[in-house]
């Protein structure tokens, strides 16, 4: 009926855990912080997870969307996109400081 399927992996979950599902899902969300509250620092090894999922997806599911959520800032968004992310969730980076429009404009040309 047009529904899509996705999987979320937390920072402590290995890509190997979901490798066999990559061919059949529509999206994988890679959490780059431990779920619970906003404003956490981005976990750097998430970039390697993004690259790993992108490499597998390029072989078995070219339509797979990779989403990343947690600790995204103007300082790390480019490397997250370069690693293969298609969808970015940026809460605190956008809404903190009362400069929503300016914060969004920074990422406009990535």
JSON list of C-alpha atoms in Angstrom, two decimals:
[
{"chain": "A", "resi": 1, "resn": "UNK", "atom": "CA", "xyz": [0.00, 0.00, 0.00]},
{"chain": "A", "resi": 2, "resn": "UNK", "atom": "CA", "xyz": [2.93, 2.34, -0.54]},
{"chain": "A", "resi": 3, "resn": "UNK", "atom": "CA", "xyz": [4.45, 1.90, 2.91]},
{"chain": "A", "resi": 4, "resn": "UNK", "atom": "CA", "xyz": [8.20, 1.96, 3.22]},
{"chain": "A", "resi": 5, "resn": "UNK", "atom": "CA", "xyz": [10.39, -0.02, 5.62]},
{"chain": "A", "resi": 6, "resn": "UNK", "atom": "CA", "xyz": [13.32, 1.30, 7.59]},
{"chain": "A", "resi": 7, "resn": "UNK", "atom": "CA", "xyz": [15.79, 0.24, 10.22]},
{"chain": "A", "resi": 8, "resn": "UNK", "atom": "CA", "xyz": [17.49, 2.28, 12.93]},
{"chain": "A", "resi": 9, "resn": "UNK", "atom": "CA", "xyz": [20.88, 1.40, 14.38]},
{"chain": "A", "resi": 10, "resn": "UNK", "atom": "CA", "xyz": [22.23, 2.96, 17.55]},
{"chain": "A", "resi": 11, "resn": "UNK", "atom": "CA", "xyz": [25.89, 3.91, 17.98]},
{"chain": "A", "resi": 12, "resn": "UNK", "atom": "CA", "xyz": [26.65, 0.60, 19.69]},
{"chain": "A", "resi": 13, "resn": "UNK", "atom": "CA", "xyz": [25.05, -1.51, 16.95]},
{"chain": "A", "resi": 14, "resn": "UNK", "atom": "CA", "xyz": [27.31, -2.94, 14.28]},
{"chain": "A", "resi": 15, "resn": "UNK", "atom": "CA", "xyz": [26.38, -2.64, 10.60]},
{"chain": "A", "resi": 16, "resn": "UNK", "atom": "CA", "xyz": [26.98, -6.42, 10.43]},
{"chain": "A", "resi": 17, "resn": "UNK", "atom": "CA", "xyz": [23.80, -6.82, 12.51]},
{"chain": "A", "resi": 18, "resn": "UNK", "atom": "CA", "xyz": [21.63, -5.46, 9.69]},
{"chain": "A", "resi": 19, "resn": "UNK", "atom": "CA", "xyz": [23.78, -6.24, 6.65]},
{"chain": "A", "resi": 20, "resn": "UNK", "atom": "CA", "xyz": [21.44, -8.98, 5.42]},
{"chain": "A", "resi": 21, "resn": "UNK", "atom": "CA", "xyz": [18.47, -6.57, 5.49]},
{"chain": "A", "resi": 22, "resn": "UNK", "atom": "CA", "xyz": [20.03, -3.78, 3.40]},
{"chain": "A", "resi": 23, "resn": "UNK", "atom": "CA", "xyz": [18.80, -5.31, 0.10]},
{"chain": "A", "resi": 24, "resn": "UNK", "atom": "CA", "xyz": [15.15, -5.22, 1.20]},
{"chain": "A", "resi": 25, "resn": "UNK", "atom": "CA", "xyz": [14.65, -1.99, 3.17]},
{"chain": "A", "resi": 26, "resn": "UNK", "atom": "CA", "xyz": [14.01, 1.54, 1.94]},
{"chain": "A", "resi": 27, "resn": "UNK", "atom": "CA", "xyz": [15.95, 3.48, 4.57]},
{"chain": "A", "resi": 28, "resn": "UNK", "atom": "CA", "xyz": [18.50, 3.01, 7.30]},
{"chain": "A", "resi": 29, "resn": "UNK", "atom": "CA", "xyz": [18.74, 5.60, 10.06]},
{"chain": "A", "resi": 30, "resn": "UNK", "atom": "CA", "xyz": [22.16, 5.75, 11.65]},
{"chain": "A", "resi": 31, "resn": "UNK", "atom": "CA", "xyz": [21.98, 7.32, 15.08]},
{"chain": "A", "resi": 32, "resn": "UNK", "atom": "CA", "xyz": [25.13, 9.36, 15.67]},
{"chain": "A", "resi": 33, "resn": "UNK", "atom": "CA", "xyz": [24.31, 9.92, 19.34]},
{"chain": "A", "resi": 34, "resn": "UNK", "atom": "CA", "xyz": [22.69, 7.68, 21.90]},
{"chain": "A", "resi": 35, "resn": "UNK", "atom": "CA", "xyz": [18.94, 8.33, 21.81]},
{"chain": "A", "resi": 36, "resn": "UNK", "atom": "CA", "xyz": [17.49, 10.25, 24.71]},
{"chain": "A", "resi": 37, "resn": "UNK", "atom": "CA", "xyz": [17.97, 13.99, 24.56]},
{"chain": "A", "resi": 38, "resn": "UNK", "atom": "CA", "xyz": [18.99, 16.78, 22.19]},
{"chain": "A", "resi": 39, "resn": "UNK", "atom": "CA", "xyz": [22.28, 18.61, 22.14]},
{"chain": "A", "resi": 40, "resn": "UNK", "atom": "CA", "xyz": [24.59, 15.61, 22.39]},
{"chain": "A", "resi": 41, "resn": "UNK", "atom": "CA", "xyz": [28.00, 15.55, 20.73]},
{"chain": "A", "resi": 42, "resn": "UNK", "atom": "CA", "xyz": [28.30, 13.73, 17.39]},
{"chain": "A", "resi": 43, "resn": "UNK", "atom": "CA", "xyz": [29.98, 10.32, 17.71]},
{"chain": "A", "resi": 44, "resn": "UNK", "atom": "CA", "xyz": [32.76, 10.41, 15.12]},
{"chain": "A", "resi": 45, "resn": "UNK", "atom": "CA", "xyz": [32.82, 6.69, 14.29]},
{"chain": "A", "resi": 46, "resn": "UNK", "atom": "CA", "xyz": [29.32, 7.12, 12.86]},
{"chain": "A", "resi": 47, "resn": "UNK", "atom": "CA", "xyz": [30.99, 8.41, 9.69]},
{"chain": "A", "resi": 48, "resn": "UNK", "atom": "CA", "xyz": [32.55, 4.98, 9.14]},
{"chain": "A", "resi": 49, "resn": "UNK", "atom": "CA", "xyz": [29.14, 3.35, 9.61]},
{"chain": "A", "resi": 50, "resn": "UNK", "atom": "CA", "xyz": [27.66, 5.65, 6.99]},
{"chain": "A", "resi": 51, "resn": "UNK", "atom": "CA", "xyz": [30.44, 4.75, 4.56]},
{"chain": "A", "resi": 52, "resn": "UNK", "atom": "CA", "xyz": [30.00, 1.04, 5.27]},
{"chain": "A", "resi": 53, "resn": "UNK", "atom": "CA", "xyz": [26.24, 1.12, 4.68]},
{"chain": "A", "resi": 54, "resn": "UNK", "atom": "CA", "xyz": [26.69, 3.23, 1.52]},
{"chain": "A", "resi": 55, "resn": "UNK", "atom": "CA", "xyz": [29.24, 0.75, 0.12]},
{"chain": "A", "resi": 56, "resn": "UNK", "atom": "CA", "xyz": [26.93, -2.21, 0.70]},
{"chain": "A", "resi": 57, "resn": "UNK", "atom": "CA", "xyz": [23.89, -0.33, -0.62]},
{"chain": "A", "resi": 58, "resn": "UNK", "atom": "CA", "xyz": [25.73, 0.64, -3.80]},
{"chain": "A", "resi": 59, "resn": "UNK", "atom": "CA", "xyz": [26.13, -3.08, -4.49]},
{"chain": "A", "resi": 60, "resn": "UNK", "atom": "CA", "xyz": [22.73, -4.45, -3.42]},
{"chain": "A", "resi": 61, "resn": "UNK", "atom": "CA", "xyz": [20.19, -1.60, -3.09]},
{"chain": "A", "resi": 62, "resn": "UNK", "atom": "CA", "xyz": [21.00, 1.57, -5.00]},
{"chain": "A", "resi": 63, "resn": "UNK", "atom": "CA", "xyz": [17.70, 3.16, -3.92]},
{"chain": "A", "resi": 64, "resn": "UNK", "atom": "CA", "xyz": [18.45, 2.87, -0.20]},
{"chain": "A", "resi": 65, "resn": "UNK", "atom": "CA", "xyz": [18.23, 6.17, 1.67]},
{"chain": "A", "resi": 66, "resn": "UNK", "atom": "CA", "xyz": [20.67, 6.71, 4.52]},
{"chain": "A", "resi": 67, "resn": "UNK", "atom": "CA", "xyz": [19.49, 9.05, 7.26]},
{"chain": "A", "resi": 68, "resn": "UNK", "atom": "CA", "xyz": [21.70, 10.37, 10.07]},
{"chain": "A", "resi": 69, "resn": "UNK", "atom": "CA", "xyz": [20.40, 11.82, 13.33]},
{"chain": "A", "resi": 70, "resn": "UNK", "atom": "CA", "xyz": [22.29, 13.22, 16.27]},
{"chain": "A", "resi": 71, "resn": "UNK", "atom": "CA", "xyz": [24.88, 15.88, 16.90]},
{"chain": "A", "resi": 72, "resn": "UNK", "atom": "CA", "xyz": [24.78, 17.27, 13.37]},
{"chain": "A", "resi": 73, "resn": "UNK", "atom": "CA", "xyz": [26.36, 20.72, 13.17]},
{"chain": "A", "resi": 74, "resn": "UNK", "atom": "CA", "xyz": [27.70, 23.04, 10.52]},
{"chain": "A", "resi": 75, "resn": "UNK", "atom": "CA", "xyz": [31.15, 21.65, 11.40]},
{"chain": "A", "resi": 76, "resn": "UNK", "atom": "CA", "xyz": [30.34, 18.00, 10.57]},
{"chain": "A", "resi": 77, "resn": "UNK", "atom": "CA", "xyz": [27.47, 18.02, 8.09]},
{"chain": "A", "resi": 78, "resn": "UNK", "atom": "CA", "xyz": [29.75, 18.06, 5.03]},
{"chain": "A", "resi": 79, "resn": "UNK", "atom": "CA", "xyz": [31.63, 14.93, 6.07]},
{"chain": "A", "resi": 80, "resn": "UNK", "atom": "CA", "xyz": [28.35, 13.15, 6.89]},
{"chain": "A", "resi": 81, "resn": "UNK", "atom": "CA", "xyz": [27.00, 13.93, 3.41]},
{"chain": "A", "resi": 82, "resn": "UNK", "atom": "CA", "xyz": [30.34, 13.04, 1.79]},
{"chain": "A", "resi": 83, "resn": "UNK", "atom": "CA", "xyz": [30.23, 9.68, 3.59]},
{"chain": "A", "resi": 84, "resn": "UNK", "atom": "CA", "xyz": [26.94, 8.88, 1.86]},
{"chain": "A", "resi": 85, "resn": "UNK", "atom": "CA", "xyz": [24.07, 10.26, 3.92]},
{"chain": "A", "resi": 86, "resn": "UNK", "atom": "CA", "xyz": [20.96, 11.31, 2.00]},
{"chain": "A", "resi": 87, "resn": "UNK", "atom": "CA", "xyz": [18.78, 12.64, 4.84]},
{"chain": "A", "resi": 88, "resn": "UNK", "atom": "CA", "xyz": [20.07, 14.72, 7.74]},
{"chain": "A", "resi": 89, "resn": "UNK", "atom": "CA", "xyz": [18.27, 15.46, 11.01]},
{"chain": "A", "resi": 90, "resn": "UNK", "atom": "CA", "xyz": [19.58, 18.59, 12.69]},
{"chain": "A", "resi": 91, "resn": "UNK", "atom": "CA", "xyz": [17.61, 19.73, 15.71]},
{"chain": "A", "resi": 92, "resn": "UNK", "atom": "CA", "xyz": [19.80, 21.70, 18.10]},
{"chain": "A", "resi": 93, "resn": "UNK", "atom": "CA", "xyz": [22.03, 22.99, 15.29]},
{"chain": "A", "resi": 94, "resn": "UNK", "atom": "CA", "xyz": [19.01, 24.60, 13.66]},
{"chain": "A", "resi": 95, "resn": "UNK", "atom": "CA", "xyz": [16.89, 25.72, 16.60]},
{"chain": "A", "resi": 96, "resn": "UNK", "atom": "CA", "xyz": [19.40, 26.78, 19.26]},
{"chain": "A", "resi": 97, "resn": "UNK", "atom": "CA", "xyz": [20.50, 30.39, 19.41]},
{"chain": "A", "resi": 98, "resn": "UNK", "atom": "CA", "xyz": [17.40, 31.90, 17.82]},
{"chain": "A", "resi": 99, "resn": "UNK", "atom": "CA", "xyz": [18.96, 32.02, 14.34]},
{"chain": "A", "resi": 100, "resn": "UNK", "atom": "CA", "xyz": [16.91, 29.37, 12.55]},
{"chain": "A", "resi": 101, "resn": "UNK", "atom": "CA", "xyz": [17.04, 31.03, 9.13]},
{"chain": "A", "resi": 102, "resn": "UNK", "atom": "CA", "xyz": [20.79, 31.67, 9.33]},
{"chain": "A", "resi": 103, "resn": "UNK", "atom": "CA", "xyz": [21.48, 28.14, 10.55]},
{"chain": "A", "resi": 104, "resn": "UNK", "atom": "CA", "xyz": [19.55, 26.65, 7.64]},
{"chain": "A", "resi": 105, "resn": "UNK", "atom": "CA", "xyz": [21.26, 28.92, 5.11]},
{"chain": "A", "resi": 106, "resn": "UNK", "atom": "CA", "xyz": [24.70, 27.61, 6.15]},
{"chain": "A", "resi": 107, "resn": "UNK", "atom": "CA", "xyz": [23.81, 24.13, 4.87]},
{"chain": "A", "resi": 108, "resn": "UNK", "atom": "CA", "xyz": [22.08, 25.26, 1.70]},
{"chain": "A", "resi": 109, "resn": "UNK", "atom": "CA", "xyz": [24.97, 24.56, -0.67]},
{"chain": "A", "resi": 110, "resn": "UNK", "atom": "CA", "xyz": [26.25, 21.23, 0.61]}
]
